[in-house]
Coordinates of C-alpha atoms in Angstrom, one line a residue:
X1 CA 138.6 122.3 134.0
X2 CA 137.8 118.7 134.4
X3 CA 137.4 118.0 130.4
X4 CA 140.4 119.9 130.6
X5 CA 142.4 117.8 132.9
X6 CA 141.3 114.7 131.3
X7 CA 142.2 115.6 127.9
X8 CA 145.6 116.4 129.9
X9 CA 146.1 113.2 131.0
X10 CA 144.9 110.9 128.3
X11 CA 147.3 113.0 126.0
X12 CA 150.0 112.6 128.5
X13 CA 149.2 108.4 128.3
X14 CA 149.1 108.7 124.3
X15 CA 152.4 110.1 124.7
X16 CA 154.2 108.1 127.1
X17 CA 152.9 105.1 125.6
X18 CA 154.4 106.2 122.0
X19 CA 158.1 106.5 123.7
X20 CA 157.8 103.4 125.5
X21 CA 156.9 101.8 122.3
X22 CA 160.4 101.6 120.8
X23 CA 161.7 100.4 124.4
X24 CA 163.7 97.2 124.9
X25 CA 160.4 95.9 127.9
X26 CA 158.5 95.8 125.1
X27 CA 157.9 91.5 124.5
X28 CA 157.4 89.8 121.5
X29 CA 155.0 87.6 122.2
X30 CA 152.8 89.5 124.6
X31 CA 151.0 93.3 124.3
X32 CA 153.2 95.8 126.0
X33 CA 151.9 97.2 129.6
X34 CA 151.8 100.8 128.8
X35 CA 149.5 100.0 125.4
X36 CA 147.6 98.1 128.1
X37 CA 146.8 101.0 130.2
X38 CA 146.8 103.8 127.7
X39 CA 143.9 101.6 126.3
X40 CA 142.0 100.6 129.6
X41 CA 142.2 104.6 130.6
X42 CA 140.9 105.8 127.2
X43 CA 138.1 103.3 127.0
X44 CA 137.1 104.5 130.6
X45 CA 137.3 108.3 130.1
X46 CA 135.3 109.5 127.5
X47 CA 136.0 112.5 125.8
X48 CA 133.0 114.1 123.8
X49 CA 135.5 115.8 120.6
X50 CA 132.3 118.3 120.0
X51 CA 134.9 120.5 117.8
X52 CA 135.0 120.3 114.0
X53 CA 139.2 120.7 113.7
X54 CA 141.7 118.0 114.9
X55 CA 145.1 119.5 115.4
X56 CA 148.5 117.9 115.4
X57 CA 148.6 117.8 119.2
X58 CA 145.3 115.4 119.4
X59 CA 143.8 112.3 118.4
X60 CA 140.4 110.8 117.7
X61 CA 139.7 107.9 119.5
X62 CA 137.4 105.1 118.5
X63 CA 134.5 106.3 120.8
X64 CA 135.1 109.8 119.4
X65 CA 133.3 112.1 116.7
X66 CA 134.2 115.4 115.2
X67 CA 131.5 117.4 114.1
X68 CA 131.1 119.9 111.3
X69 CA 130.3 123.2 112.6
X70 CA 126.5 123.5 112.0
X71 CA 126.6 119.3 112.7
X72 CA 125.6 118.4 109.5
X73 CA 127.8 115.9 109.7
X74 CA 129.9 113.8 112.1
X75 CA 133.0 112.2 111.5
X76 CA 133.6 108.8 113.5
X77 CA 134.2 105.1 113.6
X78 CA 131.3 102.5 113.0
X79 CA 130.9 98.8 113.2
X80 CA 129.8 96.4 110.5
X81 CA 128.6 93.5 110.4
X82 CA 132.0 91.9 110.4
X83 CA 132.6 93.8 113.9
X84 CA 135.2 95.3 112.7
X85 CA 135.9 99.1 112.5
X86 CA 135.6 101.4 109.7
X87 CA 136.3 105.6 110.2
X88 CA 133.7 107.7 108.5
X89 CA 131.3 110.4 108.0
X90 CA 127.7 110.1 108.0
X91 CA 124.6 113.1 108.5
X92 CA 124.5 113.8 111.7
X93 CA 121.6 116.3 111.7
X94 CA 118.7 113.7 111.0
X95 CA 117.4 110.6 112.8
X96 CA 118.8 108.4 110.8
X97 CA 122.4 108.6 111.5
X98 CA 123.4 105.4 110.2
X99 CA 123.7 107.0 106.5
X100 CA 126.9 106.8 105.8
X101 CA 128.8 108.6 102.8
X102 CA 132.1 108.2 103.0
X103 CA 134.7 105.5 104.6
X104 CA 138.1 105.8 104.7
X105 CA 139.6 102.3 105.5
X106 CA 137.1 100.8 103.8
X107 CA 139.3 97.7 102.9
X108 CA 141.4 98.1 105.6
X109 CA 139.3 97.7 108.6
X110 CA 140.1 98.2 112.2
X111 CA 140.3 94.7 113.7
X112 CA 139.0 96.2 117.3
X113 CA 138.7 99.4 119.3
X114 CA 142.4 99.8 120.1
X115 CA 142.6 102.1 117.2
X116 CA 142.6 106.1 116.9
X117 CA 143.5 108.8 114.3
X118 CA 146.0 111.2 114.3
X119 CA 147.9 114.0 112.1
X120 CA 151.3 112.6 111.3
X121 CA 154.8 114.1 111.0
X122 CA 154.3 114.3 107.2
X123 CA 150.7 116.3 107.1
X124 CA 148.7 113.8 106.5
X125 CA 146.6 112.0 108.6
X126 CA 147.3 108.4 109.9
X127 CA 144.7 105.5 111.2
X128 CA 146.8 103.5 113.8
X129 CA 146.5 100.1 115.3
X130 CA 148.6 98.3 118.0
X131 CA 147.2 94.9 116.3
X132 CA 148.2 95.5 112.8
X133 CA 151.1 92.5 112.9
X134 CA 153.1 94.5 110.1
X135 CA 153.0 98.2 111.9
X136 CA 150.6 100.5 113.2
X137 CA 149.6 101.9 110.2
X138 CA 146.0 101.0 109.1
X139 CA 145.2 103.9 106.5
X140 CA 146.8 106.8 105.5
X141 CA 145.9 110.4 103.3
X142 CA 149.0 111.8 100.9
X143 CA 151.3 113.6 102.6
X144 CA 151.2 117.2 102.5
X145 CA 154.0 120.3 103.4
X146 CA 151.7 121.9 106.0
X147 CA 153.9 123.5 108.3
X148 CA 151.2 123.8 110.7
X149 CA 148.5 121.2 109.6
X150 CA 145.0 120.7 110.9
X151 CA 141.9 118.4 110.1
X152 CA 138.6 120.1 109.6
X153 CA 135.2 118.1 108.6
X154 CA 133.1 120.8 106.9
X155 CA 129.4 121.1 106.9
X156 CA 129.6 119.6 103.0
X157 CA 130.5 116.7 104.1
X158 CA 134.4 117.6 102.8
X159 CA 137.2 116.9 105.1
X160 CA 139.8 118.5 104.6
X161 CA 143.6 118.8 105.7
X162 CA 144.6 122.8 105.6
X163 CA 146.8 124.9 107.2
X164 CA 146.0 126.0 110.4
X165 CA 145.6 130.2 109.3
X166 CA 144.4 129.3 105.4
X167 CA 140.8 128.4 105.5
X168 CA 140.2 128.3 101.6
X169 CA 143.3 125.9 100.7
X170 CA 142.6 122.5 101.5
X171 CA 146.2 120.4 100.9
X172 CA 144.2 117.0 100.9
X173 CA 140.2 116.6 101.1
X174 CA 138.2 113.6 101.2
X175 CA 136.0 114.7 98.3
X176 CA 138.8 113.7 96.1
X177 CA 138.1 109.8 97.5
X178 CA 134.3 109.1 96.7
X179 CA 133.7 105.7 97.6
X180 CA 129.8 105.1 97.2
X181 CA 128.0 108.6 97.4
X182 CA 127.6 111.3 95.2
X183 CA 127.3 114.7 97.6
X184 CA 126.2 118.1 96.5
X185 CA 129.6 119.9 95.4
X186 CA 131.7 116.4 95.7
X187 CA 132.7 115.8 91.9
X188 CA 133.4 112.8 89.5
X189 CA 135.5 112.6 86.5
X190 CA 138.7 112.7 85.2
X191 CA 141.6 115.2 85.6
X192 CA 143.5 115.0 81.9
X193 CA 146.3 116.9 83.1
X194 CA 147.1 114.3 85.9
X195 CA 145.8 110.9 84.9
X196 CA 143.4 111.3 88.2
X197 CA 140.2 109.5 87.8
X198 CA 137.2 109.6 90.3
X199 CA 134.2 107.9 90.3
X200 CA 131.8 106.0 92.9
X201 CA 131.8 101.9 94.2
X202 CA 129.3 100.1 95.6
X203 CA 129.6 98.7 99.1
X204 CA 130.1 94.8 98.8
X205 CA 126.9 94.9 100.9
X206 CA 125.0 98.5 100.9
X207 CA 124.2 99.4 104.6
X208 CA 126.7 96.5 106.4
X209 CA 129.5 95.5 104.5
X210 CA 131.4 99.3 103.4
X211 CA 134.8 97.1 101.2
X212 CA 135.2 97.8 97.9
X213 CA 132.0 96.0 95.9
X214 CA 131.5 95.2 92.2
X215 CA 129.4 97.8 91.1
X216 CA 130.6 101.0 89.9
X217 CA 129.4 104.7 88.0
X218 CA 132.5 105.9 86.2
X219 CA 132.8 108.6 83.5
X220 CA 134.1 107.2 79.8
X221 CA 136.4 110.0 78.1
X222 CA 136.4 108.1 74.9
X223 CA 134.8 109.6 71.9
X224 CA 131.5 112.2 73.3
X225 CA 131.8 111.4 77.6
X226 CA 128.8 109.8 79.2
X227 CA 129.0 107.6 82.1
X228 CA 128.7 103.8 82.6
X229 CA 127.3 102.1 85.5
X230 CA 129.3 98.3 85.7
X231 CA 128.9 95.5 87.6
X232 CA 132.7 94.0 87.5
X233 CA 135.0 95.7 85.4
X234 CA 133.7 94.9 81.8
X235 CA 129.9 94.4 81.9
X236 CA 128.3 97.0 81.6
X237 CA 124.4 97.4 82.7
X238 CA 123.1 100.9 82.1
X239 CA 124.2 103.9 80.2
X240 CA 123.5 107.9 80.7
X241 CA 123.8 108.9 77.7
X242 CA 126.1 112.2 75.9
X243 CA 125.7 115.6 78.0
X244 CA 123.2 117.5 75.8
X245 CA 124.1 120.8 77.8
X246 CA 120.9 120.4 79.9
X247 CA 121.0 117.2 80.7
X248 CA 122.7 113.4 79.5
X249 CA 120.9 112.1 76.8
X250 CA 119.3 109.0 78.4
X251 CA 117.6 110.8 81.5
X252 CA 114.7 112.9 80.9
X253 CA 114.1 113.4 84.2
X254 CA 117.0 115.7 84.9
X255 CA 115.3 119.1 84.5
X256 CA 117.1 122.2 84.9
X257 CA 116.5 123.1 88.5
X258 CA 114.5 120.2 89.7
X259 CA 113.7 120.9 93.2
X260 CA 116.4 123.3 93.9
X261 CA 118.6 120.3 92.4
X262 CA 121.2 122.0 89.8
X263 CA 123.2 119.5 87.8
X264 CA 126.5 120.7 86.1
X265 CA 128.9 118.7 83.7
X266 CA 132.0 120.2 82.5
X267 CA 134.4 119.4 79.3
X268 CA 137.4 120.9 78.5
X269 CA 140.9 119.9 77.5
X270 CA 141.9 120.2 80.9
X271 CA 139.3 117.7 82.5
X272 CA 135.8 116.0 82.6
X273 CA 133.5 116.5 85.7
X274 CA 130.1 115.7 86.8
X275 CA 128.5 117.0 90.1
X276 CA 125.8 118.7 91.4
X277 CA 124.3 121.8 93.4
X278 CA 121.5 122.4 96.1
X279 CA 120.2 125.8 96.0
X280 CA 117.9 125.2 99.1
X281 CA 120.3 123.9 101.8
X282 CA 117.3 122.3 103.7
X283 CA 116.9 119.5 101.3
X284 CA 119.2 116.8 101.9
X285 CA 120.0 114.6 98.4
X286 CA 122.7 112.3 97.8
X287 CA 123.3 109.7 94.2
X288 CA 124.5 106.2 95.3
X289 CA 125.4 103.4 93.7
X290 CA 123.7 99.9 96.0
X291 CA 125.3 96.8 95.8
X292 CA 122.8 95.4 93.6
X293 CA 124.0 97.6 90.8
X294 CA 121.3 100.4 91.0
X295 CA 121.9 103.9 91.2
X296 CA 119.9 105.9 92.9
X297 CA 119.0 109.7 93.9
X298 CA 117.8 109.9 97.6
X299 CA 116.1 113.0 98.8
X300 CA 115.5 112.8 103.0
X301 CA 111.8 113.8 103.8
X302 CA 111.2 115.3 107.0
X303 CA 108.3 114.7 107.8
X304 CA 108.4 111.4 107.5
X305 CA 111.8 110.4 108.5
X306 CA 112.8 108.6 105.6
X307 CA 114.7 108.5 102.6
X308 CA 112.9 108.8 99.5
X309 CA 113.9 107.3 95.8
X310 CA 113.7 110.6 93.8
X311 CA 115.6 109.2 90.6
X312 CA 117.0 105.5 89.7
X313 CA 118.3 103.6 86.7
X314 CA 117.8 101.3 85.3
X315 CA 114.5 101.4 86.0
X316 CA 112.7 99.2 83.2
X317 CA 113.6 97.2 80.4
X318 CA 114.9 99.6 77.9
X319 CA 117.5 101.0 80.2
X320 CA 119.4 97.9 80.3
X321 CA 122.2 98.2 78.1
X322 CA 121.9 97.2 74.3
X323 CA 118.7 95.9 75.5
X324 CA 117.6 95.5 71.2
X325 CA 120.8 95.4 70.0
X326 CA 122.6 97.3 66.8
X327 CA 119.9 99.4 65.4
X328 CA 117.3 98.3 67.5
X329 CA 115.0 101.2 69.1
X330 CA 113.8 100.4 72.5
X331 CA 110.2 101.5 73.5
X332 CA 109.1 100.7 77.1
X333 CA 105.6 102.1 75.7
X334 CA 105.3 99.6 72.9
X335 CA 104.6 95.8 73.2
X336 CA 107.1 93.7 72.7
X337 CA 109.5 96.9 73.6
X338 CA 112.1 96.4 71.0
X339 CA 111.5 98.1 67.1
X340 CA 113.4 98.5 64.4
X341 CA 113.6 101.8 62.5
X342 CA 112.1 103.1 59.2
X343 CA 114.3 100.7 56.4
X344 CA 115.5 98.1 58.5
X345 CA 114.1 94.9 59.8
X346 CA 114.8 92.5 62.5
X347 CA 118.1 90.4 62.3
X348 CA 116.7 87.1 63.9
X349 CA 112.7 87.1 62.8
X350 CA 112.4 84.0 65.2
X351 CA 114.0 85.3 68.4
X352 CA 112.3 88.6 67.7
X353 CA 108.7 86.5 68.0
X354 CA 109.4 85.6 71.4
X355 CA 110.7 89.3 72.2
X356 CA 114.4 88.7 72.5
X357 CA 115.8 91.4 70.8
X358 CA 119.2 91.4 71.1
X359 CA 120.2 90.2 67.8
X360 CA 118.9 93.8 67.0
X361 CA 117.8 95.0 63.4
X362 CA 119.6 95.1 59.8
X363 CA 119.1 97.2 56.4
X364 CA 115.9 96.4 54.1
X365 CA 118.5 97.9 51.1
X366 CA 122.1 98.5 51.2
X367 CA 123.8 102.3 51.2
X368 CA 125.1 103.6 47.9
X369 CA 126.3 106.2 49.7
X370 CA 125.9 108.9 47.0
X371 CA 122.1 108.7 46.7
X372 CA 121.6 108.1 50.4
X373 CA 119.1 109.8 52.4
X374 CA 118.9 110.8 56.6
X375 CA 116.0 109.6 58.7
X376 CA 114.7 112.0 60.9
X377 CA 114.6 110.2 64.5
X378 CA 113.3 112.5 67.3
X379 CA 113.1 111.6 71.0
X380 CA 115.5 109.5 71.4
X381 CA 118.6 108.4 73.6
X382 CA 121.5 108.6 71.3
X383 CA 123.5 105.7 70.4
X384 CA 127.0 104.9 72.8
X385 CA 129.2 107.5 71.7
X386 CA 132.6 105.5 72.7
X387 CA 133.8 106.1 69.3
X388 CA 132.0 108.8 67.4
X389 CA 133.6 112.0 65.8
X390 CA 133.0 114.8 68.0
X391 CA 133.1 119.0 66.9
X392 CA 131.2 121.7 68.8
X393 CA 131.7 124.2 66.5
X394 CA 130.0 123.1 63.7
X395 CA 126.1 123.1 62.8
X396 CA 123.7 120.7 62.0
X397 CA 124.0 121.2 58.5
X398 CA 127.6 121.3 58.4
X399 CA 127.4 117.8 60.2
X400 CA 124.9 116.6 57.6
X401 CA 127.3 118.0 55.2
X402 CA 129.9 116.3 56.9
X403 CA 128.3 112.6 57.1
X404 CA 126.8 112.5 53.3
X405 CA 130.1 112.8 52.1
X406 CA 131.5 110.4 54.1
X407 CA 130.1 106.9 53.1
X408 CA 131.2 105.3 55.8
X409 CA 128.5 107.8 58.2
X410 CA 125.4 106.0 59.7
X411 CA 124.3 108.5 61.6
X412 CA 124.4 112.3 63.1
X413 CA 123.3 114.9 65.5
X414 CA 123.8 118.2 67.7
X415 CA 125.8 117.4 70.6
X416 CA 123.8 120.2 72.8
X417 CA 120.3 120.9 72.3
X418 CA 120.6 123.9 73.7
X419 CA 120.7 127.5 72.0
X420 CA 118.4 125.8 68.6
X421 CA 121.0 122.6 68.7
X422 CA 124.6 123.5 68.9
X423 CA 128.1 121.0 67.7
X424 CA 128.3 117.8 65.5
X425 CA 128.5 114.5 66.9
X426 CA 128.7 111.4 63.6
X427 CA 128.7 107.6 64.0
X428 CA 130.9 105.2 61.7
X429 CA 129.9 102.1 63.7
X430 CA 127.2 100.5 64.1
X431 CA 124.2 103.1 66.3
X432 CA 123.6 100.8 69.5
X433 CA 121.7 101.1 72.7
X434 CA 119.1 103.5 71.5
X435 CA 116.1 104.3 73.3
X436 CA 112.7 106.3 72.8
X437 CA 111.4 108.8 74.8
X438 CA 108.0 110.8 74.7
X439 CA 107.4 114.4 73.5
X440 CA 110.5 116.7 75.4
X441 CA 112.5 113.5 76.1
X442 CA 116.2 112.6 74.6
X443 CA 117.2 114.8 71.1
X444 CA 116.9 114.5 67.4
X445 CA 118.5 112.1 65.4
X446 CA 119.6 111.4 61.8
X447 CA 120.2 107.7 60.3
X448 CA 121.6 107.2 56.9
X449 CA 119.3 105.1 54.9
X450 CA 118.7 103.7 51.3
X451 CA 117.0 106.2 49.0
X452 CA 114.5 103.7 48.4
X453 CA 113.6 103.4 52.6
X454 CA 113.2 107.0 52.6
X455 CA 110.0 109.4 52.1
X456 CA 109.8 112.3 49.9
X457 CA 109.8 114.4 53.6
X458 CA 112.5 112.6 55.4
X459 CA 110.0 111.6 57.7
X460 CA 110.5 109.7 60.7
X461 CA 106.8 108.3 60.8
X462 CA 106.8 104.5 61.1
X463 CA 110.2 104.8 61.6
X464 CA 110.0 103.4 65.6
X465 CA 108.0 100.7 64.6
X466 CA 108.3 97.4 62.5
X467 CA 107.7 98.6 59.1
X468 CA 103.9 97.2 58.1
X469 CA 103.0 99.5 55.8
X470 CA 102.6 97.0 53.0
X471 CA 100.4 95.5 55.2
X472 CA 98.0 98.6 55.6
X473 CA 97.6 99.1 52.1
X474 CA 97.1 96.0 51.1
X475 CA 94.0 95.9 53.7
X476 CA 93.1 98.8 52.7
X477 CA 92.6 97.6 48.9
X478 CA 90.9 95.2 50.0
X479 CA 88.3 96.5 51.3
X480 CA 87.8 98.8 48.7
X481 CA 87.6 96.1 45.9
X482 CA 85.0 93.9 48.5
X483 CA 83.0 96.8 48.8
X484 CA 82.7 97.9 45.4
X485 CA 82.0 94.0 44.6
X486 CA 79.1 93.9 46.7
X487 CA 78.3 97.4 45.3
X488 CA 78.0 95.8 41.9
X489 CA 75.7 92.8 43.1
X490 CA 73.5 94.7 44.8
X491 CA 73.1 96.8 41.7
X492 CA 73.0 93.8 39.7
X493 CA 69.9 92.3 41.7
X494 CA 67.9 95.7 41.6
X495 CA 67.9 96.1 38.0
X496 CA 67.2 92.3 37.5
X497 CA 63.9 92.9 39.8
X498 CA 63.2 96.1 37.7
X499 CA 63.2 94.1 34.6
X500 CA 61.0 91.8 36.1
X501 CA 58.6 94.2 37.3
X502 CA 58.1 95.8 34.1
X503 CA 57.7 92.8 32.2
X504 CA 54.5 91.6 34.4
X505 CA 52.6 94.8 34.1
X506 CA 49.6 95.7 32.3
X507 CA 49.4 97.1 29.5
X508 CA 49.2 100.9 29.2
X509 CA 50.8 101.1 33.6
X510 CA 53.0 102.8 34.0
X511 CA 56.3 101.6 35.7
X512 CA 57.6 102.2 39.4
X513 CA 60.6 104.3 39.2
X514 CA 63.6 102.9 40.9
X515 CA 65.7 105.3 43.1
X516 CA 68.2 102.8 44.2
X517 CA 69.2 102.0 40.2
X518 CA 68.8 105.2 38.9
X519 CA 71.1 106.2 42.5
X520 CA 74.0 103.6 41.8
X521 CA 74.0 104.2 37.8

């Protein structure tokens, strides 16, 4: 009865103060009494919202939560650094309840406590401020035709605006609005119907500052999708790679299952999503991007209260992007990391030296196009596929079919590794950003060279590393001719001594025989 009463009365405040609002009292220059009081009795009776639904008839206050229905999750203002006010939802099952996943006003920040949210007349929901100097609106959702509209924070971390009988609708949810975090079920992408586009921004300082940063993990639709993580709009610092149908190219570690951890990407003409599953509901993961441009899978460990890198990129040198340039094969296993390919050799021989290389590699022998042969390249991360000529219905030896006969081809390969290698994927420009991975890592690949830079097999060997088989040979005859020239001397001396020997010995001896002569002879 007494939360009951209070809840009464603040309400009653909330509402008298909204009608006295458009009264003539009301002065310019001064805050209006009954904002005054409805502010000093809110911040004095505290309410504890322990409910997971905010209906039309009440509001959130600043020193407020809502919390999903197994409290998973808890949705609520918080302070940054700038003291200024942000609403949002963070895990509210785990010590650390400062993780934070999702803001709504995150450029539009609550200037101080006299704030609260509400469900306005149009279904959506409305952040208000009696500060804001051009109206109380701080933030609003789309609007919605609920007739009977409530707010429900979910124990995915979703909130959602339904109506009040339809549980399985949701009119507006917060899932479509990522800002930094990547939650299991939440996806990224692009709806090709619409024009809508989702993808994840950094904080302009991860864990203070939540505004809109400079870093950001956005799906490309152009040519075969893969996704680009950016720092500003154009420069781009790491790569994922095609979808392969198990995992994107350029991350190995993404194992089917890993850890209860399903990942699922999805391509049709309709629209092109990302996201991921958690079988085991225990295990708490989450993909951020940081404000230093890294993105990152956290897992939360128990036992030891933390949050533990599972996954990150870019994580060395060859995951930066173009990091050896057109052609150039990047192996973080090999010193210096950058190689060129079976038939080509390095652009810039000096900046190579002193293992910059970004100029990348060029061609040993140009194409002829009709006597040109493929390289076998397997293991690898295949090249940006921004604008490449995609076809899943075709084989790999209708793509090889399919690149020979065009000259302008430098390169092909399945588009899914799955099922023995399924759909054709060819490059006309020039194959950048390539990586190398060990045994089970990345997917085959096929480079159009010169006849003459290509083995009777097709073989790929020598093809990762600067070409120096001249160089082997030619130590290798070497030694055979220095060998078979002291072979000769030494045979030489022992006959001469023979010779010797027989001429100095008495007459009617006889002489010694000579294994070593009659051995070499």
């Amino acid at each position: 009865m007494k939360l009951l009463f209070l809840f009464l009365t603040k309400h009653f405040i909330y509402q008298l103060s909204l009608s006295l609002s458009h009264s003539r009292i009301r002065s310019a220059n001064m805050p209006s009494f009954h904002f005054f009081l409805f502010w000093f009795l809110a911040s004095h009776i505290t309410i504890s919202l322990s409910a997971d639904t905010l209906t039309s008839t009440r509001i959130l206050l600043t020193n407020q939560t809502l919390v999903s229905p197994s409290q998973v999750f808890a949705l609520g203002f918080f302070s940054g650094t700038n003291s200024k006010l942000y609403l949002g939802i963070w895990y509210n099952n785990i010590d650390d309840n400062t993780t934070v996943v999702w803001v709504a006003n995150r450029d539009n920040p609550l200037e101080n406590s006299t704030g609260f949210l509400k469900i306005g007349d149009n279904g959506n929901i409305v952040l208000l401020t009696n500060n804001n100097p051009s109206g109380n609106t701080v933030w609003s959702s789309n609007e919605t035709k609920a007739n009977n509209p409530v707010l429900q924070l979910l124990d995915t971390g979703n909130l959602v605006v339904r109506e009040a009988n339809v549980t399985d609708q949701y009119l507006w949810q917060s899932f479509d609005y990522p800002t930094d975090t990547l939650l299991p079920g939440m996806k990224m992408g692009w709806n090709l119907d619409t024009g809508v586009e989702k993808h994840l921004t950094s904080w302009k300082n991860t864990g203070s500052d939540p505004s809109s940063g400079d870093c950001s993990f956005k799906i490309d639709t152009r040519g075969l999708p893969e996704i680009f993580l950016r720092n500003g709009d154009q420069n781009i610092t790491y790569r994922s790679g095609p979808w392969n149908g198990q995992r994107f190219s350029g991350v190995p570690e993404m194992q089917p299952d890993t850890d209860s951890i399903t990942f699922n990407f999805s391509y049709d003409q309709h629209g092109v999503y990302y996201s991921f599953s958690i079988g085991n509901r225990s295990i708490l993961s989450r993909l951020i991007v940081t404000s230093d441009g890294v993105l990152q899978r956290l897992t939360w460990v128990p036992s030891s209260k933390t949050w533990t890198r599972f996954w990150y990129a870019p994580k060395d040198q060859c995951d930066d992007y173009e990091e050896c340039g057109p052609y150039g094969v990047c192996d973080s296993n090999a010193s210096p990391v950058c190689t060129c390919m079976r038939g080509f050799r390095p652009k810039n021989q000096q900046a190579w030296n002193l293992r910059d290389g970004s100029d990348g590699c060029v061609r040993n022998h140009d194409l002829d196009c009709g006597s040109d042969g493929f390289l076998h390249v397997p293991n690898v991360k295949l090249p940006e596929t921004t604008n490449v000529f995609a076809n899943r219905s075709m084989s790999l030896g209708e793509c090889e079919v399919l690149c020979r006969r065009n000259c302008s081809c430098k390169a092909y390969a399945n588009i899914e590794i799955t099922d023995g290698g399924t759909g054709c994927v060819t490059w006309s420009d020039e194959l950048m950003d390539m990586r190398l991975y060990s045994e089970g890592g990345g997917q085959d690949l096929y480079v159009r060279l010169a006849a003459s830079d290509v083995d009777d097999t097709g073989s790929a060997s020598g093809s990762h590393k600067t070409n120096h088989t001249g160089e082997v040979v030619g130590i290798t005859i070497s030694a055979a001719v220095i060998i078979l020239g002291l072979g000769v001397i030494f045979w030489k001396k022992r006959k001469l001594l023979s010779i010797s020997k027989l001429k100095t010995a008495p007459r009617g001896s006889v002489p010694p025989y000579n294994v070593n002569v009659n051995y070499m002879v």
